[in-house]
PDB file of C-alpha atoms in Angstrom:
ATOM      1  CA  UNK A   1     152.470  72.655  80.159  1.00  0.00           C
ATOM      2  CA  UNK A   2     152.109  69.610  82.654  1.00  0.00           C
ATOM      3  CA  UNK A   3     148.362  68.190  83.208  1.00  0.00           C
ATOM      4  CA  UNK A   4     148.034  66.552  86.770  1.00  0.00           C
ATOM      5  CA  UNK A   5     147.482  63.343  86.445  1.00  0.00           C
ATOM      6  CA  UNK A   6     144.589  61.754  88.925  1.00  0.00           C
ATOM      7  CA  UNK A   7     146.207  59.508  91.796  1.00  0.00           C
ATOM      8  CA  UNK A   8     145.256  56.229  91.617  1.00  0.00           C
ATOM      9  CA  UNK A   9     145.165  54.405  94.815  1.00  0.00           C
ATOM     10  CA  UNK A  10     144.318  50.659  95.415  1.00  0.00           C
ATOM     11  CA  UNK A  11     142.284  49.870  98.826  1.00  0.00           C
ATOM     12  CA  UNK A  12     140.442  46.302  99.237  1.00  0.00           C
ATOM     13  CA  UNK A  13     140.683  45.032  95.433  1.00  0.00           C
ATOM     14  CA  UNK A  14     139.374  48.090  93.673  1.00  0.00           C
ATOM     15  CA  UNK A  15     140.967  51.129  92.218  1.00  0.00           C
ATOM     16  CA  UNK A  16     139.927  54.045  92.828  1.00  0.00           C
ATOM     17  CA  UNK A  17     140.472  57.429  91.302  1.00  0.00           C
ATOM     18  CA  UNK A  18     141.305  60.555  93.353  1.00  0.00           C
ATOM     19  CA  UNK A  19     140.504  63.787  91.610  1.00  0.00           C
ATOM     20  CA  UNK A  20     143.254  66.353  92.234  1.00  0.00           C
ATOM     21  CA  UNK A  21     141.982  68.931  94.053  1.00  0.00           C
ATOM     22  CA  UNK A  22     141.390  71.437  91.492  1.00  0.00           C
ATOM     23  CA  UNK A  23     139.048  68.633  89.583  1.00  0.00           C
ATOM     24  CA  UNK A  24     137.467  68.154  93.195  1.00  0.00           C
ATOM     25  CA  UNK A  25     136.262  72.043  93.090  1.00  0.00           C
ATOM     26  CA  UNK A  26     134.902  71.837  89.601  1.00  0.00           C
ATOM     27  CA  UNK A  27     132.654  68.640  90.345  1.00  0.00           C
ATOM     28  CA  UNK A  28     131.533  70.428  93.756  1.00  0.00           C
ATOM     29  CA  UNK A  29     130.912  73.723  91.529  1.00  0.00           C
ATOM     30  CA  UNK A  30     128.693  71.426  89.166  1.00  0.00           C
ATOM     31  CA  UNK A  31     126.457  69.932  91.985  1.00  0.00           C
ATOM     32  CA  UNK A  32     126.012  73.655  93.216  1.00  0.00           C
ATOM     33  CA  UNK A  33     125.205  74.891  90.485  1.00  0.00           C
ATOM     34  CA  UNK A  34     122.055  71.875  89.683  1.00  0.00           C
ATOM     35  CA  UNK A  35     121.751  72.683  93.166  1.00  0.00           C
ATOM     36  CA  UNK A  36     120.429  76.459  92.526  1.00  0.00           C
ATOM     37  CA  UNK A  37     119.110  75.884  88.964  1.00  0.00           C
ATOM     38  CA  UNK A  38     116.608  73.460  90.364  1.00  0.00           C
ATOM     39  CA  UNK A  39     116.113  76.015  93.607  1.00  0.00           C
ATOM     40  CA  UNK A  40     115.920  78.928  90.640  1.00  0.00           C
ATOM     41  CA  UNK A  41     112.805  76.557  89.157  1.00  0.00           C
ATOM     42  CA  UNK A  42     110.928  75.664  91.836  1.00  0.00           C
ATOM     43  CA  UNK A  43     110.667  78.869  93.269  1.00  0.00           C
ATOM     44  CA  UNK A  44     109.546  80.162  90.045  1.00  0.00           C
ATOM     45  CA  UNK A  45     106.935  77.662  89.801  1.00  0.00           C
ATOM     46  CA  UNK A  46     106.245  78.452  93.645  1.00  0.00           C
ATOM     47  CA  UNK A  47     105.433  82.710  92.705  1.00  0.00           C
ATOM     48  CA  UNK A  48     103.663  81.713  89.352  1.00  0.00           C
ATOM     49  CA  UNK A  49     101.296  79.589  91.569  1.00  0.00           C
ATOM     50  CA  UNK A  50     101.210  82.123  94.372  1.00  0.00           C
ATOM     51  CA  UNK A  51     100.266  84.608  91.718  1.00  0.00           C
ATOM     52  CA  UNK A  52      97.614  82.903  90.052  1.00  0.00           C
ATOM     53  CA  UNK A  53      95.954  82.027  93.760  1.00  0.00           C
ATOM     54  CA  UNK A  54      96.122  85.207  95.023  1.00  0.00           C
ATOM     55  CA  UNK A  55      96.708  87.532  92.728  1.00  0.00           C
ATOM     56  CA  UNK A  56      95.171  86.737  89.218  1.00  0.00           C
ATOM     57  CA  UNK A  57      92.793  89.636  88.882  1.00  0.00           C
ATOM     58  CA  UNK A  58      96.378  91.750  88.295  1.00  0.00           C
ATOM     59  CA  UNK A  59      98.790  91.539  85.102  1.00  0.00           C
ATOM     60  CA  UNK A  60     101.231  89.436  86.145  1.00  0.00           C
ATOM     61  CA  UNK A  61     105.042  90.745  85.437  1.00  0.00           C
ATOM     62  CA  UNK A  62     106.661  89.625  82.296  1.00  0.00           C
ATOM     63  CA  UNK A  63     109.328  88.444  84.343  1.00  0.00           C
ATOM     64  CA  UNK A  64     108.186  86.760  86.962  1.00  0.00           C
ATOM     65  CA  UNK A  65     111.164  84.644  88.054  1.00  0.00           C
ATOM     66  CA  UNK A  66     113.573  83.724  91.038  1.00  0.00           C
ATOM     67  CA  UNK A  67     116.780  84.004  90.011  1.00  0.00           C
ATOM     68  CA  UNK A  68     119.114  83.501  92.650  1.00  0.00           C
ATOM     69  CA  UNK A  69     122.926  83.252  92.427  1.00  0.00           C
ATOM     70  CA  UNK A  70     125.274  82.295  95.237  1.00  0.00           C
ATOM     71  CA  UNK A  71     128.187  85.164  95.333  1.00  0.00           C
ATOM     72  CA  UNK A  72     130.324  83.433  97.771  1.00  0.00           C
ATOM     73  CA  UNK A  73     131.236  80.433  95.894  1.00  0.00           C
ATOM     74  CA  UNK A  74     134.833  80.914  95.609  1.00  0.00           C
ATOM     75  CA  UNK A  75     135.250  80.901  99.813  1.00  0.00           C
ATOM     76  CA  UNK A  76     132.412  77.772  99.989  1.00  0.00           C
ATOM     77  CA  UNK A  77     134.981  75.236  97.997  1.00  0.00           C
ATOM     78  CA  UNK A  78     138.215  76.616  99.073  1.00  0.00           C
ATOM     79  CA  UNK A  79     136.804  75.091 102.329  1.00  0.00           C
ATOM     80  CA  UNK A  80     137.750  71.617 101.050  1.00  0.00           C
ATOM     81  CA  UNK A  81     141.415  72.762 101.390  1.00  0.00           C
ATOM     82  CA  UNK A  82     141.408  72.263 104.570  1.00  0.00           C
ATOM     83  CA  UNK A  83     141.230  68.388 104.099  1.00  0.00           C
ATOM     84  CA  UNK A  84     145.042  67.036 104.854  1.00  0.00           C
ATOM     85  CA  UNK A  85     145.209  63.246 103.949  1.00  0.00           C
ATOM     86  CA  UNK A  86     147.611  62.750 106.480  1.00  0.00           C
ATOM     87  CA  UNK A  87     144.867  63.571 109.517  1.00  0.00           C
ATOM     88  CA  UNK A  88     142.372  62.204 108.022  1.00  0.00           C
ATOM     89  CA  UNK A  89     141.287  57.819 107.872  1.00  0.00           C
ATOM     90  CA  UNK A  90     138.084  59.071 105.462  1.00  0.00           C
ATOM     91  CA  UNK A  91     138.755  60.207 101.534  1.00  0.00           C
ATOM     92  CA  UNK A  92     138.179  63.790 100.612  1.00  0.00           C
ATOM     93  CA  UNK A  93     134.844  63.044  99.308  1.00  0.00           C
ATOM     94  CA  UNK A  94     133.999  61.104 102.300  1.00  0.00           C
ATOM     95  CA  UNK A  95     135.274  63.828 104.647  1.00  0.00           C
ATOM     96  CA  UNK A  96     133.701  66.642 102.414  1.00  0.00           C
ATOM     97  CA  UNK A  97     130.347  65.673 102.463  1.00  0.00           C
ATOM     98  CA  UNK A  98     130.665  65.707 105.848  1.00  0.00           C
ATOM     99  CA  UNK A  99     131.533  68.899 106.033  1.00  0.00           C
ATOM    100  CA  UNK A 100     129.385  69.886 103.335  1.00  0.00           C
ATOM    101  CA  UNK A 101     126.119  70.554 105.249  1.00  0.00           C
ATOM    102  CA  UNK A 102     128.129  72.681 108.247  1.00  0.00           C
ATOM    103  CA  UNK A 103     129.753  74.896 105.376  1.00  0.00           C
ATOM    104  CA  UNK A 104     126.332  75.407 103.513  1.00  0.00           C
ATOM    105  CA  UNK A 105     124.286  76.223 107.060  1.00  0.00           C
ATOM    106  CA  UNK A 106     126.861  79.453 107.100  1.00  0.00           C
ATOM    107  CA  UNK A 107     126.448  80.894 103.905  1.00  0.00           C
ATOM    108  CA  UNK A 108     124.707  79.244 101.268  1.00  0.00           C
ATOM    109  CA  UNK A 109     121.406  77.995 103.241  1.00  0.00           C
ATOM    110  CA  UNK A 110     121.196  81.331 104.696  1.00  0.00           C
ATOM    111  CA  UNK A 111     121.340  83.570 101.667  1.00  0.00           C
ATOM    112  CA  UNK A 112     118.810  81.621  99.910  1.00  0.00           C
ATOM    113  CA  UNK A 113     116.142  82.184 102.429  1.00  0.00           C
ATOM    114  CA  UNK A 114     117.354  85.820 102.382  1.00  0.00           C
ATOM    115  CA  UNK A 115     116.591  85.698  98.584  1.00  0.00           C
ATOM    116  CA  UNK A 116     113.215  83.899  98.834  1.00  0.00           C
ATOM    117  CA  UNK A 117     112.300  86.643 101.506  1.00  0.00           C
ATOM    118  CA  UNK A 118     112.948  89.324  99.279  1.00  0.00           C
ATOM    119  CA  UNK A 119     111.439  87.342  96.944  1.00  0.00           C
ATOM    120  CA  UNK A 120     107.709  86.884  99.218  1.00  0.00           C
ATOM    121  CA  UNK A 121     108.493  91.048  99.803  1.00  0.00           C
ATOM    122  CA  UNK A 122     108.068  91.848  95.447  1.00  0.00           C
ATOM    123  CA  UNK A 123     105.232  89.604  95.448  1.00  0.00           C
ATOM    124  CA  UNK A 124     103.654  91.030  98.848  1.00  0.00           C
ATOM    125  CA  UNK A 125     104.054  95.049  96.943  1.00  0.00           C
ATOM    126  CA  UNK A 126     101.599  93.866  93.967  1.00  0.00           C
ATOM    127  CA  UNK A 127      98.635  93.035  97.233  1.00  0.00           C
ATOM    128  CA  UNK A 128      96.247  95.412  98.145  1.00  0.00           C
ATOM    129  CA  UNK A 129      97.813  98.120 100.603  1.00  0.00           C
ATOM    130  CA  UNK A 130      95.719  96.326 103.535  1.00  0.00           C
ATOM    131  CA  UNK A 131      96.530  92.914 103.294  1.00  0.00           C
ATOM    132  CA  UNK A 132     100.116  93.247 102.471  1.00  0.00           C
ATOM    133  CA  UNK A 133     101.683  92.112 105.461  1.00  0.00           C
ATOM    134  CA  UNK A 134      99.519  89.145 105.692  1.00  0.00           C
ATOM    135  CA  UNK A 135     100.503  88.240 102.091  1.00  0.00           C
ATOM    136  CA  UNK A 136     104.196  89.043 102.461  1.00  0.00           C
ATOM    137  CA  UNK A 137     104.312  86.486 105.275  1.00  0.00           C
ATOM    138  CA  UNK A 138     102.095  83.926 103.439  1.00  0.00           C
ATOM    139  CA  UNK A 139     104.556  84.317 100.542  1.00  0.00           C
ATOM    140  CA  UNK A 140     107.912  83.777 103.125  1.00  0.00           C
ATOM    141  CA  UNK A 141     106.452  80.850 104.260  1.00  0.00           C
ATOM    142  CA  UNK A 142     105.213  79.309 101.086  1.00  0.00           C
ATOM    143  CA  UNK A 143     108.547  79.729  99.229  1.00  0.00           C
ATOM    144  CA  UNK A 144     110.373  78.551 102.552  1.00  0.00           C
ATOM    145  CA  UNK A 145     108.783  75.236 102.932  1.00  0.00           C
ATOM    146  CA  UNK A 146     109.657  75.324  99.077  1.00  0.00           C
ATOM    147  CA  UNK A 147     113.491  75.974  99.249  1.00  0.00           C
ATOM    148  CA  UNK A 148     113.279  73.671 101.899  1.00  0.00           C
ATOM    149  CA  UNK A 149     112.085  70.665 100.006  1.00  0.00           C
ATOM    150  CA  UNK A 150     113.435  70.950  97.206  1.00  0.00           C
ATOM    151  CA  UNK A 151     114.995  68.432  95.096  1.00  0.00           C
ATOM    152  CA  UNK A 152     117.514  68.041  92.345  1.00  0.00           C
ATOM    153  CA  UNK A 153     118.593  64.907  90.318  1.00  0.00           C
ATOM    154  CA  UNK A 154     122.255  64.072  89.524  1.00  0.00           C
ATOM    155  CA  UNK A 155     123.752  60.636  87.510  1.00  0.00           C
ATOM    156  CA  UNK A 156     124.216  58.916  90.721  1.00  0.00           C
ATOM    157  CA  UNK A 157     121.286  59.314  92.485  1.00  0.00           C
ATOM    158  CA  UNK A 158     117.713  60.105  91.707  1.00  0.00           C
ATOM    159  CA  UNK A 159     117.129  63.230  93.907  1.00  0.00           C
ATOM    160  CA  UNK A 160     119.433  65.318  96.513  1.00  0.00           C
ATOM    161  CA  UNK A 161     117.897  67.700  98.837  1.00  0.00           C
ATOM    162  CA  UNK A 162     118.864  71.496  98.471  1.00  0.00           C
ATOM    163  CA  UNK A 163     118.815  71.773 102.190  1.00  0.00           C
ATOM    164  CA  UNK A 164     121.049  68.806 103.683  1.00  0.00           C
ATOM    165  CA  UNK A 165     118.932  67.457 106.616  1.00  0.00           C
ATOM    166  CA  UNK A 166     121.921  67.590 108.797  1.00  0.00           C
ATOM    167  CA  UNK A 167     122.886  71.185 107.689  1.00  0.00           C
ATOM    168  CA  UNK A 168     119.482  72.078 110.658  1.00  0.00           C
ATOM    169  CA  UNK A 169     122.300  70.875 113.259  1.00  0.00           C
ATOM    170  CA  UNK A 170     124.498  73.302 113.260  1.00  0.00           C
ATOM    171  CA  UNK A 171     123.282  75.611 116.718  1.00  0.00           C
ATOM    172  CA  UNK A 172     125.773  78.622 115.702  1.00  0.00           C
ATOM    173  CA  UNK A 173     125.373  78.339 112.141  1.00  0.00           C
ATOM    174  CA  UNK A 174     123.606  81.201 110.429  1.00  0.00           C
ATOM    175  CA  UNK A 175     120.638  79.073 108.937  1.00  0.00           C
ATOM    176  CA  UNK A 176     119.528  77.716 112.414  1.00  0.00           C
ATOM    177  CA  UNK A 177     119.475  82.051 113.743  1.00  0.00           C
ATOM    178  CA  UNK A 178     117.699  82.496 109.976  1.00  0.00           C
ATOM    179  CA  UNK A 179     115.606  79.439 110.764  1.00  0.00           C
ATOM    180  CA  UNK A 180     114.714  80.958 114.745  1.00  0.00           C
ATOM    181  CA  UNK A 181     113.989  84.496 113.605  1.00  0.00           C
ATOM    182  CA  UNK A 182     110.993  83.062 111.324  1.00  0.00           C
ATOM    183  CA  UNK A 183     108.972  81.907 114.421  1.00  0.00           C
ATOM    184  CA  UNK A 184     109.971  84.397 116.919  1.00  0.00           C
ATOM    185  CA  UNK A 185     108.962  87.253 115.141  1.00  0.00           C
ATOM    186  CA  UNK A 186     106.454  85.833 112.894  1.00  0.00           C
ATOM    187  CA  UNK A 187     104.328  84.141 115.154  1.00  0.00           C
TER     188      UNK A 187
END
């Protein structure tokens, strides 16, 4: 069995390493993955605080936790195959995390604010049958401002946002329609 070997390439007196593109998918799987655990915990800490405001005077579930999981992993990174050296004057990385921010706004972004509304919808069913609504919609926009700030911490930098400022861009991505829907029917 044959390992790949990285390609080394030398560009203006340093060398630099190019991960082959299977090792590209793994690190990109890694920074996801902080990506959601820290999105996981503070929208845990987000419900637990929500409870305790509004809802202490009931038993809180034994469970109370956000536990999201991104499903569509597999198509997010095969995205970076469509990086060809050849076309391209930027590295992979370069180009990817370019791209990164349009390829999260389709899927990603979206199904997390999906999540955290069902999440706002479990805590809303614990309120009082009359103030429900009003809760549910308190709790979508707490824990959105929450995903949306949100923070996580790798080797190389202190903190990374969840939500990649320039991912908002994207007019026919499915997080800007996700993002519009909040205000036009919610306001």
């Amino acid at each position: 069995m044959e390992v790949a070997q990285p390609d080394v390439r030398i560009s203006k007196d340093r060398c630099r390493i190019v991960k082959t593109n299977e090792e590209f998918k793994q690190h990109e799987e890694r920074l996801m993955q902080k990506r959601i655990n820290e999105l996981n915990n503070s929208i845990t800490q987000k419900c637990h605080m929500l409870w305790n405001e509004h809802l202490s005077s009931k038993p809180k579930p034994m469970h109370l936790a956000f536990t999201y999981e991104y499903n569509d992993m597999g198509t997010y990174l095969a995205a970076s195959d469509r990086y060809v050296a050849s076309e391209h004057k930027d590295s992979k990385q370069k180009w990817w995390n370019n791209q990164k921010a349009s390829e999260m706004s389709h899927g990603f972004l979206p199904s997390v604010l999906e999540a955290c509304d069902q999440m706002a919808q479990v805590l809303a069913s614990h309120m009082d049958a009359e103030l429900r609504v009003e809760f549910a919609n308190l709790c979508m926009f707490e824990l959105l401002e929450t995903a949306i700030t949100a923070v996580f911490s790798t080797s190389r930098s202190g903190s990374n946002e969840i939500f990649l400022r320039t991912a908002f861009q994207y007019s026919k991505s499915e997080l800007r329609r996700k993002l519009v829907a909040y205000f036009t029917e919610h306001e």
